Amino acid sequence: QVQFVESGGDLVQAGGSLRLSCKASGITHKIVDRAWYRQGPGKQREEVARIQDGRRTFYSDSVKGRFTISADNAENTVALQMTNLKPEDTAVYYCNAPRGINLRQGVWFSWGQGTQVTVSS
């Protein structure tokens, strides 16, 4: 059974930076696509960054230019470097493997506990 453990969340001031990490265990085959998602207070979960085959990256408009996703396939880890954080980035951040082009198609595995990011103004 694949499990994800997210870490690195914290309370930071606006303009600050954080680096999130996601460690996967129980993987028995290559996962081509990995993504970071977030769910803010009172909001639906949304995808914010995706990495395909460890190379091609995609970002939501809200984080483009500020967040960077990277993957270490040998270690089964995915990181999210976040800079110039804004209060609207406050959310619980999760990682998973997307089934399709957006979250409507779902994800392949169960959600982990996530890691809380809180950005104060």
N, CA, C and O of each residue as an XYZ file, in Angstrom:
484
protein
N       0.848     -1.180      0.000
C       0.000      0.000      0.000
C       0.891      1.241      0.000
O       1.781      1.388      0.837
N       0.629      2.125     -0.957
C       1.424      3.346     -1.059
C       0.951      4.347     -0.014
O      -0.247      4.569      0.160
N       1.906      4.938      0.669
C       1.603      5.978      1.641
C       2.505      7.172      1.389
O       3.669      7.029      1.014
N       1.940      8.356      1.604
C       2.697      9.592      1.481
C       2.805     10.253      2.840
O       1.841     10.298      3.604
N       3.995     10.768      3.134
C       4.202     11.522      4.361
C       4.754     12.885      3.977
O       5.875     13.002      3.483
N       3.953     13.905      4.210
C       4.349     15.274      3.889
C       4.936     15.938      5.133
O       4.508     15.662      6.254
N       5.908     16.807      4.928
C       6.538     17.515      6.038
C       7.069     18.859      5.560
O       7.135     19.125      4.360
N       7.442     19.694      6.507
C       8.058     20.970      6.183
C       7.173     22.179      6.382
O       7.640     23.313      6.281
N       5.886     21.952      6.666
C       4.993     23.083      6.869
C       5.326     23.845      8.142
O       5.892     23.288      9.083
N       4.967     25.122      8.161
C       5.292     25.961      9.316
C       4.493     27.245      9.239
O       3.750     27.476      8.285
N       4.656     28.074     10.254
C       4.092     29.418     10.275
C       5.187     30.383      9.825
O       6.261     30.434     10.424
N       4.911     31.141      8.775
C       5.886     32.097      8.253
C       5.197     33.424      7.983
O       3.973     33.494      7.866
N       5.995     34.463      7.886
C       5.451     35.766      7.532
C       5.357     35.894      6.015
O       6.068     35.218      5.272
N       4.490     36.753      5.587
C       4.357     37.015      4.153
C       5.713     37.425      3.591
O       6.453     38.193      4.205
N       6.020     36.897      2.416
C       7.308     37.141      1.790
C       8.354     36.095      2.125
O       9.426     36.072      1.520
N       8.056     35.241      3.071
C       8.996     34.206      3.477
C       9.001     33.008      2.550
O       8.302     32.974      1.538
N       9.810     32.022      2.921
C       9.975     30.816      2.098
C       9.853     29.569      2.954
O      10.121     29.584      4.155
N       9.444     28.496      2.307
C       9.393     27.187      2.945
C       9.713     26.134      1.902
O       9.517     26.342      0.704
N      10.212     24.996      2.374
C      10.438     23.860      1.498
C       9.696     22.661      2.071
O       9.984     22.197      3.174
N       8.734     22.173      1.296
C       7.965     21.003      1.690
C       8.584     19.755      1.069
O       9.181     19.798     -0.006
N       8.420     18.645      1.781
C       8.935     17.379      1.284
C       7.849     16.317      1.397
O       7.048     16.329      2.331
N       7.834     15.413      0.446
C       6.869     14.319      0.449
C       7.630     13.025      0.192
O       8.284     12.861     -0.838
N       7.530     12.125      1.140
C       8.193     10.838      1.026
C       7.148      9.763      0.784
O       6.175      9.656      1.531
N       7.349      8.970     -0.256
C       6.419      7.890     -0.573
C       7.003      6.548     -0.157
O       8.195      6.294     -0.327
N       6.154      5.703      0.385
C       6.584      4.358      0.743
C       5.614      3.345      0.153
O       4.468      3.677     -0.151
N       6.075      2.115     -0.009
C       5.213      1.070     -0.545
C       5.080      1.094     -2.046
O       4.213      0.421     -2.605
N       5.930      1.862     -2.712
C       5.845      1.945     -4.174
C       6.502      0.728     -4.802
O       7.649      0.398     -4.499
N       5.758      0.064     -5.683
C       6.275     -1.129     -6.335
C       6.498     -0.924     -7.829
O       7.025     -1.808     -8.503
N       6.103      0.232     -8.349
C       6.324      0.529     -9.752
C       6.541      2.025     -9.910
O       6.260      2.808     -9.003
N       7.039      2.402    -11.062
C       7.360      3.806    -11.295
C       6.088      4.637    -11.354
O       5.115      4.259    -12.007
N       6.105      5.764    -10.672
C       5.008      6.724    -10.753
C       5.477      7.857    -11.643
O       6.428      8.564    -11.309
N       4.809      8.033    -12.780
C       5.276      9.003    -13.768
C       4.965     10.432    -13.335
O       5.829     11.307    -13.390
N       3.740     10.659    -12.909
C       3.311     12.001    -12.534
C       3.180     12.110    -11.020
O       2.629     11.226    -10.365
N       3.692     13.198    -10.481
C       3.515     13.494     -9.073
C       3.051     14.940     -8.966
O       3.379     15.767     -9.817
N       2.305     15.239     -7.943
C       1.772     16.593     -7.813
C       1.627     16.993     -6.362
O       1.521     16.152     -5.470
N       1.624     18.283     -6.150
C       1.298     18.878     -4.853
C      -0.075     19.517     -4.955
O      -0.431     20.137     -5.957
N      -0.821     19.346     -3.896
C      -2.152     19.913     -3.798
C      -2.250     20.701     -2.495
O      -1.419     20.552     -1.600
N      -3.265     21.531     -2.405
C      -3.498     22.239     -1.150
C      -4.994     22.453     -0.951
O      -5.778     22.508     -1.898
N      -5.348     22.568      0.312
C      -6.734     22.856      0.661
C      -6.725     23.923      1.740
O      -6.337     23.682      2.883
N      -7.167     25.121      1.340
C      -7.238     26.222      2.275
C      -8.516     26.193      3.088
O      -9.427     25.428      2.773
N      -8.603     27.006      4.121
C      -9.798     27.040      4.972
C     -11.051     27.353      4.162
O     -11.116     28.381      3.488
N     -12.036     26.477      4.225
C     -13.281     26.700      3.512
C     -13.188     26.576      2.009
O     -14.106     26.983      1.297
N     -12.095     26.020      1.513
C     -11.910     25.906      0.064
C     -11.805     24.454     -0.368
O     -11.549     23.568      0.447
N     -12.003     24.222     -1.649
C     -11.809     22.882     -2.193
C     -10.326     22.618     -2.409
O      -9.532     23.542     -2.584
N      -9.974     21.356     -2.394
C      -8.594     20.985     -2.669
C      -8.260     21.316     -4.120
O      -9.070     21.098     -5.021
N      -7.065     21.843     -4.334
C      -6.640     22.218     -5.677
C      -5.209     21.757     -5.924
O      -4.398     21.653     -5.004
N      -4.926     21.485     -7.188
C      -3.567     21.138     -7.574
C      -2.783     22.422     -7.790
O      -3.275     23.349     -8.433
N      -1.570     22.486     -7.260
C      -0.763     23.692     -7.432
C       0.500     23.448     -8.257
O       1.011     24.379     -8.880
N       1.009     22.230     -8.273
C       2.225     21.955     -9.036
C       2.276     20.481     -9.415
O       1.817     19.615     -8.669
N       2.844     20.211    -10.588
C       2.943     18.842    -11.084
C       4.285     18.649    -11.747
O       4.819     19.566    -12.371
N       4.829     17.452    -11.610
C       6.070     17.112    -12.303
C       5.860     15.784    -13.011
O       5.399     14.811    -12.414
N       6.207     15.760    -14.299
C       6.016     14.572    -15.128
C       7.359     13.923    -15.391
O       8.292     14.559    -15.881
N       7.437     12.653    -15.060
C       8.646     11.869    -15.331
C       9.886     12.558    -14.800
O      10.961     12.446    -15.390
N       9.749     13.256    -13.711
C      10.878     13.897    -13.063
C      11.424     15.119    -13.759
O      12.449     15.667    -13.351
N      10.735     15.559    -14.827
C      11.326     16.653    -15.604
C      10.340     17.771    -15.917
O      10.536     18.895    -15.455
N       9.298     17.505    -16.677
C       8.378     18.573    -17.083
C       7.564     19.013    -15.867
O       7.070     18.191    -15.094
N       7.441     20.322    -15.722
C       6.721     20.863    -14.574
C       5.586     21.774    -15.028
O       5.652     22.424    -16.071
N       4.545     21.794    -14.204
C       3.385     22.617    -14.474
C       2.941     23.242    -13.153
O       3.048     22.630    -12.091
N       2.442     24.475    -13.244
C       2.035     25.186    -12.046
C       0.695     25.873    -12.266
O       0.354     26.266    -13.382
N      -0.055     26.008    -11.181
C      -1.272     26.808    -11.257
C      -0.869     28.269    -11.370
O       0.228     28.655    -10.968
N      -1.753     29.063    -11.911
C      -1.446     30.487    -12.097
C      -1.164     31.170    -10.763
O      -0.380     32.116    -10.703
N      -1.788     30.703     -9.714
C      -1.647     31.358     -8.423
C      -0.259     31.186     -7.809
O       0.123     31.962     -6.933
N       0.501     30.185     -8.252
C       1.820     29.949     -7.646
C       2.952     30.052     -8.669
O       4.124     29.991     -8.299
N       2.622     30.205     -9.918
C       3.645     30.250    -10.971
C       4.641     31.367    -10.695
O       4.263     32.500    -10.398
N       5.913     31.025    -10.797
C       6.964     31.997    -10.545
C       7.393     32.075     -9.097
O       8.408     32.698     -8.786
N       6.636     31.451     -8.203
C       6.973     31.488     -6.775
C       7.286     30.095     -6.223
O       8.103     29.957     -5.312
N       6.644     29.074     -6.767
C       6.837     27.702     -6.285
C       7.615     26.906     -7.325
O       7.493     27.138     -8.527
N       8.422     25.960     -6.834
C       9.171     25.075     -7.709
C       9.047     23.644     -7.204
O       9.350     23.352     -6.047
N       8.599     22.758     -8.086
C       8.475     21.347     -7.735
C       9.665     20.581     -8.278
O      10.144     20.858     -9.378
N      10.140     19.621     -7.507
C      11.250     18.786     -7.950
C      11.043     17.376     -7.414
O      10.318     17.168     -6.441
N      11.687     16.415     -8.060
C      11.506     15.019     -7.663
C      12.824     14.283     -7.639
O      13.711     14.528     -8.457
N      12.934     13.391     -6.702
C      14.075     12.482     -6.627
C      13.495     11.074     -6.711
O      13.092     10.493     -5.703
N      13.457     10.537     -7.923
C      12.799      9.248     -8.118
C      13.513      8.116     -7.382
O      12.883      7.147     -6.958
N      14.811      8.243     -7.236
C      15.557      7.197     -6.542
C      15.146      7.116     -5.076
O      15.149      6.040     -4.477
N      14.795      8.258     -4.510
C      14.398      8.318     -3.098
C      12.886      8.356     -2.932
O      12.385      8.383     -1.807
N      12.154      8.358     -4.046
C      10.694      8.454     -3.991
C      10.229      9.668     -3.201
O       9.276      9.588     -2.426
N      10.905     10.784     -3.400
C      10.519     12.016     -2.725
C      10.197     13.103     -3.743
O      10.750     13.133     -4.842
N       9.311     13.972     -3.361
C       8.965     15.139     -4.166
C       9.019     16.343     -3.238
O       8.523     16.292     -2.112
N       9.613     17.411     -3.708
C       9.740     18.614     -2.896
C       8.981     19.766     -3.547
O       8.736     19.774     -4.753
N       8.621     20.728     -2.717
C       7.991     21.947     -3.209
C       8.667     23.123     -2.520
O       8.467     23.363     -1.329
N       9.459     23.842     -3.275
C      10.108     25.044     -2.762
C       9.163     26.205     -2.974
O       8.746     26.482     -4.098
N       8.827     26.882     -1.894
C       7.859     27.974     -1.958
C       8.551     29.266     -1.531
O       9.151     29.332     -0.458
N       8.466     30.274     -2.364
C       9.063     31.568     -2.057
C       8.005     32.659     -2.156
O       6.924     32.446     -2.704
N       8.335     33.832     -1.615
C       7.424     34.971     -1.651
C       6.004     34.552     -1.244
O       5.028     34.834     -1.939
N       5.925     33.882     -0.113
C       4.636     33.349      0.329
C       3.661     34.468      0.663
O       4.042     35.530      1.155
N       2.390     34.197      0.381
C       1.320     35.154      0.619
C       0.297     34.545      1.587
O       0.200     33.323      1.694
N      -0.457     35.382      2.284
C      -1.470     34.836      3.200
C      -2.428     33.869      2.511
O      -2.902     32.919      3.134
N      -2.716     34.103      1.234
C      -3.632     33.212      0.520
C      -3.024     31.840      0.221
O      -3.718     30.946     -0.263
N      -1.738     31.673      0.506
C      -1.109     30.351      0.375
C      -1.365     29.480      1.604
O      -1.005     28.302      1.621
N      -1.979     30.054      2.616
C      -2.285     29.293      3.825
C      -3.194     28.121      3.492
O      -4.278     28.299      2.937
N      -2.744     26.927      3.834
C      -3.489     25.715      3.490
C      -2.767     24.503      4.057
O      -1.633     24.592      4.530
N      -3.454     23.373      3.996
C      -2.795     22.092      4.227
C      -2.340     21.587      2.869
O      -3.124     21.530      1.922
N      -1.079     21.224      2.781
C      -0.491     20.792      1.520
C      -0.318     19.273      1.515
O       0.142     18.674      2.487
N      -0.704     18.672      0.386
C      -0.642     17.233      0.210
C       0.097     16.888     -1.082
O       0.182     17.707     -1.997
N       0.624     15.682     -1.146
C       1.173     15.193     -2.410
C       0.436     13.913     -2.794
O      -0.133     13.229     -1.943
N       0.457     13.608     -4.071
C      -0.166     12.400     -4.575
C       0.218     12.228     -6.043
O       1.019     12.991     -6.583
N      -0.362     11.225     -6.670
C      -0.102     10.963     -8.081
C      -1.399     11.167     -8.848
O      -2.352     10.416     -8.640
N      -1.464     12.146     -9.714
C      -2.711     12.442    -10.420
C      -3.054     11.384    -11.471
O      -2.181     10.838    -12.145
N      -4.375     11.112    -11.584
C      -4.844     10.168    -12.605
C      -4.983     10.820    -13.963
O      -4.823     10.155    -14.987
N      -5.276     12.099    -13.990
C      -5.536     12.750    -15.262
C      -5.066     14.178    -15.261
O      -4.161     14.553    -14.515
N      -5.690     14.972    -16.105
C      -5.207     16.323    -16.294
C      -5.612     17.264    -15.174
O      -5.011     18.326    -15.013
N      -6.601     16.899    -14.413
C      -6.968     17.739    -13.281
C      -7.550     16.882    -12.168
O      -7.699     15.670    -12.322
N      -7.875     17.507    -11.059
C      -8.287     16.775     -9.867
C      -9.633     16.070    -10.048
O      -9.958     15.163     -9.282
N     -10.413     16.471    -11.046
C     -11.683     15.779    -11.272
C     -11.483     14.323    -11.621
O     -12.345     13.490    -11.343
N     -10.339     14.006    -12.235
C     -10.045     12.613    -12.558
C      -9.519     11.833    -11.355
O      -9.340     10.616    -11.420
N      -9.278     12.542    -10.267
C      -8.860     11.879     -9.046
C      -7.365     11.637     -8.970
O      -6.595     12.087     -9.819
N      -6.978     10.918     -7.935
C      -5.583     10.563     -7.706
C      -5.496      9.055     -7.507
O      -6.497      8.382     -7.261
N      -4.280      8.547     -7.618
C      -4.110      7.102     -7.585
C      -4.126      6.519     -6.169
O      -4.499      5.360     -5.988
N      -3.736      7.286     -5.189
C      -3.528      6.706     -3.864
C      -4.278      7.483     -2.797
O      -4.783      8.576     -3.052
N      -4.347      6.918     -1.612
C      -4.998      7.592     -0.499
C      -4.219      8.831     -0.103
O      -3.000      8.899     -0.264
N      -4.932      9.789      0.408
C      -4.296     11.019      0.852
C      -3.558     10.800      2.163
O      -4.002     10.046      3.029
N      -2.403     11.485      2.293
C      -1.686     11.482      3.548
C      -2.284     12.507      4.498
O      -3.361     13.048      4.249
N      -1.576     12.766      5.588
C      -2.063     13.720      6.589
C      -1.861     15.168      6.150
O      -2.519     16.077      6.656
N      -0.958     15.368      5.216
C      -0.672     16.729      4.778
C       0.224     17.457      5.759
O       0.536     16.954      6.839
N       0.629     18.650      5.360
C       1.452     19.491      6.224
C       0.900     20.913      6.167
O       0.614     21.436      5.089
N       0.754     21.528      7.330
C       0.096     22.833      7.425
C       1.074     23.963      7.136
O       2.150     24.048      7.727
N       0.673     24.819      6.221
C       1.419     26.046      5.933
C       0.528     27.214      6.306
O      -0.597     27.329      5.822
N       1.035     28.076      7.168
C       0.292     29.260      7.576
C       1.150     30.485      7.309
O       2.280     30.583      7.787
N       0.602     31.415      6.541
C       1.333     32.628      6.179
C       0.635     33.813      6.822
O      -0.532     34.087      6.539
N       1.342     34.503      7.675
C       0.772     35.665      8.352
C       1.091     36.940      7.589
O       2.134     37.056      6.946
N       0.181     37.882      7.674
C       0.384     39.149      6.936
C       1.140     40.158      7.774
O       1.397     41.272      7.317
